[in-house]
Structure formats: structure tokens, C-alpha cells
Amino acid sequence: MANQFIKFSVEDGVGRIVLNRPETLNSFNRAMGKEVQDALDVCASDKNIRAIYITGEGRAFCAGQDLQEAVAPGTKIKDIVHATYNPIIQKIRNIEKPVICAVNGVAAGAGANIAFACDITFAGENASFIQSFINIGLIPDSAGTFFLPRLAGLQRAAAMAMLAEKIKAQQAMEFGLIWKAVADDKLQEEAFGIARKLAAMPTKGLGLTKRLLNQSLSSDLEKQLFAEGKLQEEAGNSYDHREGVKAFLEKRKPVFKGE
Ligand code: T3D
């Protein structure tokens, strides 16, 4: 079925998801949450999609939950969190392909935490991030309490979550919450260029790298060293490993298939 609240396309091996409710700053209603989840499922299962790109339409990236929808009679907050945000974060982390995010404006609440959960996040220099939850008496969800302290440290996580001050892209980069702040007018070109580049790289190796980085968040040195040995064997059995070594020895550019 055609999407109503996102745009989804495949370009140069990249699954491109654009949050598209600009009149509410791309805030999530349930239907948009489902469309994003479905698009992520397509990206996970389609062999021709080797990287994923997420951005927003208009002046914002995403203002988190649509608060009009959240106050509708009979709505349970826990149901929204379980149906919309938890699966999106799980899919972003579990897809064994790189997920690139281009934050094109304000990212608030769940919108900010979705951006922080992606593998490589770019933001336009005038984009901003706000843990706006506490302004409406809520707590950070969408893995904010997981990623904020791990990426930025406990003090910064607490201050961001408790004070709900807007931070600009440059500061988010200095805190380690995003990879790079770039000029607004270069954001899409630069971030999509990286997604395109990743889509031509050894997908298997990238996916296994992501699995190990995920695992490291709740692991210890011994377990991690053991897992690296095991997955290096798997990477070493891939077509792209053979091609990479062959191309190196033949002094030519490798042509990776993602296998
Ligand atoms: O059920 C649950 O709630 C559980 C789920 C939780 C997950 C969450 O994400 S909770 C957090 C929800 N999000 C927020 O609290 C953010 C609310 N928005 C803002 O604080 C501000 O809009 C921004 C800081 C994001 C941007 O400010 P600004 O000044 O650039 O824009 P604005 O004028 O406030 O908003 C522009 C329009 O978008 C405006 O509509 P209008 O007046 O032009 O018709 C505004 O109402 C609308 N809008 C912005 N955010 C939301 C929204 N409409 C619905 N839901 C929103 N979240």
C-alpha cells in the first residue's frame, strides 16, 4: 500500500526514508510509525538495499510523538511506546546494514533519540536536539536512557534529560551524540553520499561489525575477544573478503557484492 506519512525509495542501493508530516514537524502518529517499521523491514530483507538513510521533510527532522494523537480518549502511553518507538529502535539496531541519519532541523523527544540510535548521524549546523519529554512530565523513551549515558556520559545525559535545553548540532557532535555537524545546504549531499558509499562496501563485514558493536554495549573484554574471533571467521569466508584481498594484490579497485 502507498505510504501516506513517509516517502520511501531505493536509490543506488540505499533505502531512503523521509519522515513526511511537515505541518506537525514530522511528529509520529501511529500510522507513520507503522510505515517507518515496514520500510525498515523492506530494507532488512531486500538484498539490493545495502544501506538505509533517514531524514525529514521541511524545516524539522522529527518532533517526537504527535501530542494531538497522544491525548485522544482511551490512548495508553505504554501502548504507543510499545507499538511505535520500541520496534523502530530495535529494527534500527538489529538490521545488519548501516543506518545513516541526516537531521535536517529540530529533533525533539523520540525524534532526537531515533537520531542517536542510528549508526552514523549527520546534522545540519542549525539543527537542534531536545529531550523535551520532561516538559510534558514524561521520561526519555526510544532508548534515550540507554544511549544518552553511553554516548555522552552520565552528567550530560542527566542534564539533557532533566533540563530539556536545546543543544545545537555542533554541541551534539562534541558530546559524541552524532558523527558530524555540516553546513545546512550540504547536509543531504554529504550524508547521502556516505550512505551511497556504504552501500557499495562489504555489507557482510559492515553487518558483523554492527553486531559486535551492539554486543559490546553489554559485554566484557573476554566475551568480546571471543566473539571477534568467531565473526572474523565468518567475515573471512565472505565473497567480499576474497575480492578485497584479490583486488589489493592485483592493484585494482575492489568490486564488492555485499556477500
Ligand atoms: O504518548 C506519548 O506521548 C508517549 C510517547 C513519547 C515519545 C515522545 O516523543 S514525547 C515528546 C513529544 N514531543 C514534544 O513534546 C515536542 C513538542 N514540540 C516542541 O517542543 C516544539 O514544537 C519544538 C521544540 C519541536 C519546535 O519548536 P518551534 O518553535 O520550532 O515550532 P512550534 O511552533 O512549536 O511547532 C510548529 C507546529 O508544529 C505547531 O503547529 P501550528 O501551531 O503551526 O499548527 C505545533 O503545534 C506543531 N507541533 C510541534 N511538535 C508537535 C506538534 N504537533 C503535534 N505533536 C508534536 N509533538
Short mmCIF file of C-alpha atoms in Angstrom, two decimals, residues 63-194:
data_model
loop_
_atom_site.label_atom_id
_atom_site.label_comp_id
_atom_site.label_asym_id
_atom_site.label_seq_id
_atom_site.Cartn_x
_atom_site.Cartn_y
_atom_site.Cartn_z
CA ALA A 63 9.17 16.45 16.93
CA GLY A 64 8.64 13.04 18.56
CA GLN A 65 5.17 11.82 19.40
CA ASP A 66 2.19 13.67 17.86
CA LEU A 67 0.74 15.15 21.03
CA GLN A 68 -2.73 15.59 19.49
CA GLU A 69 -2.89 11.86 18.93
CA ALA A 70 -1.43 11.11 22.38
CA VAL A 71 -4.30 12.89 24.16
CA ALA A 72 -7.08 11.15 22.22
CA PRO A 73 -9.51 9.45 24.63
CA GLY A 74 -8.57 5.87 25.50
CA THR A 75 -4.95 6.24 24.41
CA LYS A 76 -2.42 4.47 26.63
CA ILE A 77 1.10 5.86 26.58
CA LYS A 78 2.62 2.44 27.13
CA ASP A 79 0.81 1.12 24.03
CA ILE A 80 2.24 3.94 21.91
CA VAL A 81 5.76 3.26 23.18
CA HIS A 82 5.47 -0.49 22.55
CA ALA A 83 3.76 -0.17 19.16
CA THR A 84 5.72 2.71 17.66
CA TYR A 85 9.07 3.56 19.23
CA ASN A 86 10.46 0.32 20.66
CA PRO A 87 10.19 -1.59 17.37
CA ILE A 88 11.74 1.30 15.42
CA ILE A 89 14.76 1.43 17.74
CA GLN A 90 15.08 -2.38 17.72
CA LYS A 91 14.94 -2.50 13.93
CA ILE A 92 17.50 0.29 13.53
CA ARG A 93 19.90 -1.51 15.87
CA ASN A 94 19.24 -5.05 14.63
CA ILE A 95 19.35 -4.53 10.85
CA GLU A 96 22.83 -5.70 9.90
CA LYS A 97 23.30 -2.87 7.43
CA PRO A 98 24.45 0.69 8.18
CA VAL A 99 21.70 3.19 9.08
CA ILE A 100 22.62 6.79 8.26
CA CYS A 101 20.58 9.67 9.67
CA ALA A 102 20.50 13.24 8.34
CA VAL A 103 18.98 15.57 10.93
CA ASN A 104 17.72 18.50 8.89
CA GLY A 105 16.20 20.61 11.69
CA VAL A 106 14.84 20.25 15.19
CA ALA A 107 14.78 16.72 16.65
CA ALA A 108 12.67 16.53 19.81
CA GLY A 109 11.72 13.72 22.19
CA ALA A 110 11.62 10.37 20.42
CA GLY A 111 12.79 12.18 17.26
CA ALA A 112 16.12 13.01 18.93
CA ASN A 113 16.56 9.52 20.32
CA ILE A 114 15.87 7.86 16.97
CA ALA A 115 18.67 10.03 15.51
CA PHE A 116 21.04 9.00 18.34
CA ALA A 117 20.25 5.30 17.78
CA CYS A 118 21.35 5.33 14.13
CA ASP A 119 24.83 4.15 13.18
CA ILE A 120 26.16 7.36 11.67
CA THR A 121 24.22 10.58 12.26
CA PHE A 122 24.84 13.85 10.48
CA ALA A 123 23.09 17.11 11.38
CA GLY A 124 22.81 20.47 9.66
CA GLU A 125 24.60 23.19 11.64
CA ASN A 126 21.28 24.80 12.57
CA ALA A 127 19.62 21.57 13.58
CA SER A 128 18.97 21.13 17.29
CA PHE A 129 18.20 18.32 19.72
CA ILE A 130 15.93 18.50 22.73
CA GLN A 131 14.96 15.85 25.28
CA SER A 132 11.59 17.57 25.54
CA PHE A 133 9.91 14.72 27.48
CA ILE A 134 10.18 16.33 30.91
CA ASN A 135 8.46 19.50 29.62
CA ILE A 136 5.29 17.40 29.48
CA GLY A 137 6.10 15.34 32.57
CA LEU A 138 7.42 12.30 30.68
CA ILE A 139 10.70 10.42 30.75
CA PRO A 140 13.09 9.83 27.83
CA ASP A 141 11.99 6.82 25.81
CA SER A 142 13.09 5.42 22.44
CA ALA A 143 16.26 4.21 24.21
CA GLY A 144 17.21 7.68 25.40
CA THR A 145 18.12 6.31 28.83
CA PHE A 146 20.26 3.65 27.10
CA PHE A 147 22.14 5.69 24.51
CA LEU A 148 22.46 9.13 26.17
CA PRO A 149 24.70 7.99 29.06
CA ARG A 150 26.65 5.62 26.83
CA LEU A 151 27.30 8.20 24.11
CA ALA A 152 27.57 11.41 26.10
CA GLY A 153 28.26 10.33 29.72
CA LEU A 154 26.05 10.37 32.80
CA GLN A 155 26.31 14.09 33.65
CA ARG A 156 25.41 15.22 30.16
CA ALA A 157 22.65 12.63 29.91
CA ALA A 158 21.13 13.79 33.21
CA ALA A 159 21.37 17.48 32.32
CA MET A 160 19.87 16.94 28.87
CA ALA A 161 17.04 14.77 30.20
CA MET A 162 16.26 16.90 33.25
CA LEU A 163 16.74 20.43 31.91
CA ALA A 164 15.42 19.76 28.38
CA GLU A 165 17.60 22.52 26.93
CA LYS A 166 18.00 22.60 23.18
CA ILE A 167 21.52 21.73 22.07
CA LYS A 168 22.82 22.64 18.65
CA ALA A 169 24.39 20.23 16.16
CA GLN A 170 27.96 21.31 16.95
CA GLN A 171 27.48 20.60 20.67
CA ALA A 172 25.82 17.25 19.92
CA MET A 173 28.90 16.37 17.89
CA GLU A 174 31.23 17.45 20.71
CA PHE A 175 29.19 15.32 23.15
CA GLY A 176 29.59 12.27 20.87
CA LEU A 177 25.85 12.04 20.22
CA ILE A 178 26.27 12.42 16.47
CA TRP A 179 29.06 11.84 13.99
CA LYS A 180 29.20 15.21 12.24
CA ALA A 181 27.67 18.68 12.03
CA VAL A 182 27.78 20.03 8.48
CA ALA A 183 26.61 23.16 6.65
CA ASP A 184 22.81 23.06 6.25
CA ASP A 185 22.98 23.36 2.48
CA LYS A 186 25.49 20.48 2.25
CA LEU A 187 23.68 18.11 4.66
CA GLN A 188 21.71 15.93 2.23
CA GLU A 189 24.51 15.76 -0.32
CA GLU A 190 27.17 14.84 2.25
CA ALA A 191 25.08 12.42 4.33
CA PHE A 192 23.51 10.67 1.33
CA GLY A 193 26.97 10.46 -0.26
CA ILE A 194 28.14 8.48 2.78
#
